[in-house]
Structure formats: C-alpha cells, structure tokens
Short mmCIF file of C-alpha atoms in Angstrom, two decimals:
data_model
loop_
_atom_site.label_atom_id
_atom_site.label_comp_id
_atom_site.label_asym_id
_atom_site.label_seq_id
_atom_site.Cartn_x
_atom_site.Cartn_y
_atom_site.Cartn_z
CA MET Y 1 23.39 57.53 62.27
CA LEU Y 2 21.39 58.06 59.28
CA SER Y 3 22.60 57.70 55.53
CA THR Y 4 22.00 59.81 52.61
CA CYS Y 5 19.17 58.91 50.43
CA ILE Y 6 19.59 55.69 48.39
CA ILE Y 7 16.65 55.10 46.56
CA PRO Y 8 15.15 51.71 47.62
CA PRO Y 9 13.54 49.16 44.91
CA ARG Y 10 10.19 49.95 46.75
CA GLY Y 11 8.98 51.47 49.86
CA TYR Y 12 10.58 53.23 53.00
CA ASN Y 13 13.87 52.16 54.75
CA ALA Y 14 14.01 53.46 58.23
CA LEU Y 15 17.75 53.83 58.25
CA MET Y 16 17.66 56.36 55.38
CA LYS Y 17 16.78 60.15 55.77
CA TYR Y 18 14.82 61.13 52.93
CA MET Y 19 14.19 64.65 53.92
CA ASP Y 20 16.00 67.35 56.00
CA ASP Y 21 14.25 68.66 59.05
CA LYS Y 22 13.18 71.82 57.39
CA ASN Y 23 11.38 70.32 54.64
CA LYS Y 24 9.74 67.79 56.81
CA ASN Y 25 8.71 70.37 59.03
CA ILE Y 26 7.01 72.08 56.12
CA VAL Y 27 5.46 69.21 54.88
CA ILE Y 28 4.11 68.17 58.20
CA ARG Y 29 2.53 71.42 58.81
CA ARG Y 30 0.81 71.59 55.42
CA LEU Y 31 -0.79 68.16 56.09
CA LYS Y 32 -2.06 69.28 59.51
CA LEU Y 33 -3.55 72.40 57.79
CA ILE Y 34 -5.26 70.03 55.27
CA GLU Y 35 -6.31 67.67 58.07
CA GLY Y 36 -8.05 70.63 59.47
CA GLN Y 37 -9.73 71.11 56.25
CA VAL Y 38 -10.86 67.75 55.88
CA ARG Y 39 -12.39 67.78 59.33
CA GLY Y 40 -14.30 71.10 58.48
CA LEU Y 41 -15.62 69.33 55.49
CA GLN Y 42 -16.94 66.57 57.48
CA LYS Y 43 -18.62 69.29 59.90
CA MET Y 44 -20.08 70.95 56.75
CA VAL Y 45 -21.65 67.60 55.31
CA GLU Y 46 -22.89 66.91 58.67
CA ASN Y 47 -24.59 70.55 59.02
CA ASP Y 48 -26.11 70.26 55.61
CA THR Y 49 -23.97 72.93 54.36
CA TYR Y 50 -24.73 74.43 50.86
CA CYS Y 51 -23.23 72.12 48.34
CA ILE Y 52 -21.10 74.70 46.43
CA ASP Y 53 -19.63 75.88 49.62
CA ILE Y 54 -18.59 72.26 50.37
CA ILE Y 55 -17.35 71.99 46.73
CA THR Y 56 -15.10 75.16 47.26
CA GLN Y 57 -13.55 73.55 50.42
CA THR Y 58 -12.78 70.10 48.60
CA SER Y 59 -11.09 72.18 45.80
CA ALA Y 60 -8.87 73.92 48.45
CA VAL Y 61 -8.12 70.45 49.89
CA LYS Y 62 -7.02 69.21 46.55
CA GLN Y 63 -4.79 72.24 45.93
CA GLY Y 64 -3.21 71.69 49.34
CA LEU Y 65 -2.58 68.26 48.70
CA SER Y 66 -1.19 69.01 45.09
CA ASN Y 67 1.24 71.67 46.93
CA VAL Y 68 2.55 68.92 49.27
CA GLU Y 69 3.24 66.78 46.48
CA ASP Y 70 4.93 69.24 44.50
CA LEU Y 71 7.25 69.83 47.65
CA LEU Y 72 7.88 66.05 48.17
CA LEU Y 73 8.70 65.64 44.26
CA GLU Y 74 10.97 68.61 44.50
CA ASN Y 75 12.58 66.94 47.50
CA HIS Y 76 13.13 63.80 46.06
CA LEU Y 77 14.47 65.48 42.82
CA GLY Y 78 16.77 67.82 44.64
CA HIS Y 79 18.06 65.15 47.01
CA CYS Y 80 17.67 61.51 46.26
CA VAL Y 81 18.10 61.79 42.47
CA HIS Y 82 20.88 64.27 42.84
CA HIS Y 83 22.71 61.78 45.10
CA GLN Y 84 22.19 59.19 42.60
CA MET Y 85 23.68 61.09 39.91
CA LYS Y 86 26.79 62.31 41.91
CA SER Y 87 27.42 58.66 42.84
CA GLY Y 88 27.60 57.81 39.13
CA GLN Y 89 24.02 55.77 39.09
CA VAL Y 90 22.79 58.01 36.12
CA ALA Y 91 20.60 55.30 34.83
CA ARG Y 92 19.17 54.80 38.06
CA ALA Y 93 18.50 58.61 38.30
CA ARG Y 94 17.13 58.85 34.91
CA GLU Y 95 14.52 56.17 35.89
CA GLU Y 96 13.67 58.01 38.98
CA ILE Y 97 13.10 61.33 37.08
CA VAL Y 98 10.82 59.52 34.73
CA LYS Y 99 8.82 57.90 37.64
CA VAL Y 100 8.33 61.63 38.86
CA TYR Y 101 7.39 62.68 35.42
CA LYS Y 102 4.60 59.85 35.19
CA LEU Y 103 3.26 60.40 38.76
CA LYS Y 104 2.75 64.31 38.08
CA ARG Y 105 0.96 63.54 34.91
CA LYS Y 106 -1.50 61.30 36.64
#
C-alpha cells in the first residue's frame, strides 16, 4: 500500500505516492506533447527550416515545460507541504515552501 507524501531528504522514494493519478496523467500527457514538439524541432533543423520558425517552436517547448513545472510545484505545495503542515511539521513545510520559491525564481 502506498503511503501519503512525506518529503524525503533528497530524491525519490518508491514507497511514496507523490501525485494522484489524475494529476500524473495530466503531466504525462503534457510531457508527451512536449516530446513530440522536440522531435518536430529536430526535423525542422534537419530540414533547414527558417530559423525564426525553429525559435518560435523552441519558445513553445519552453512554455510547455514551464506549465508542467507549475503543475508539479502546485501539486507539491497542495499535497506534500500541506501534509507536513497537518502533521505538525511546520518548520519542514516552511523549508519546502522556500525551496519551491527559489526553484521558481530560477
């Protein structure tokens, strides 16, 4: 049985479920779209497509990744950090919020 989210010191813990199935499916679907865009970019370069058209597509890929990042951060705050606060680990939750803030500023 999968446990609720407990923030690991670093990395993935196979026993924990960090994202509900609905959000996971949304993220996976978006990543597959991005994968298709990147493959399209490769073909554009191979076919000597006009540079501005390639740059336009790279911007779309960056925006797609930014949207995925937003979903992941929202999930982290709404699920993992919320769980930490409910379980009385306010200092740890605060640290995670600061990490999210710093990651988003990069």
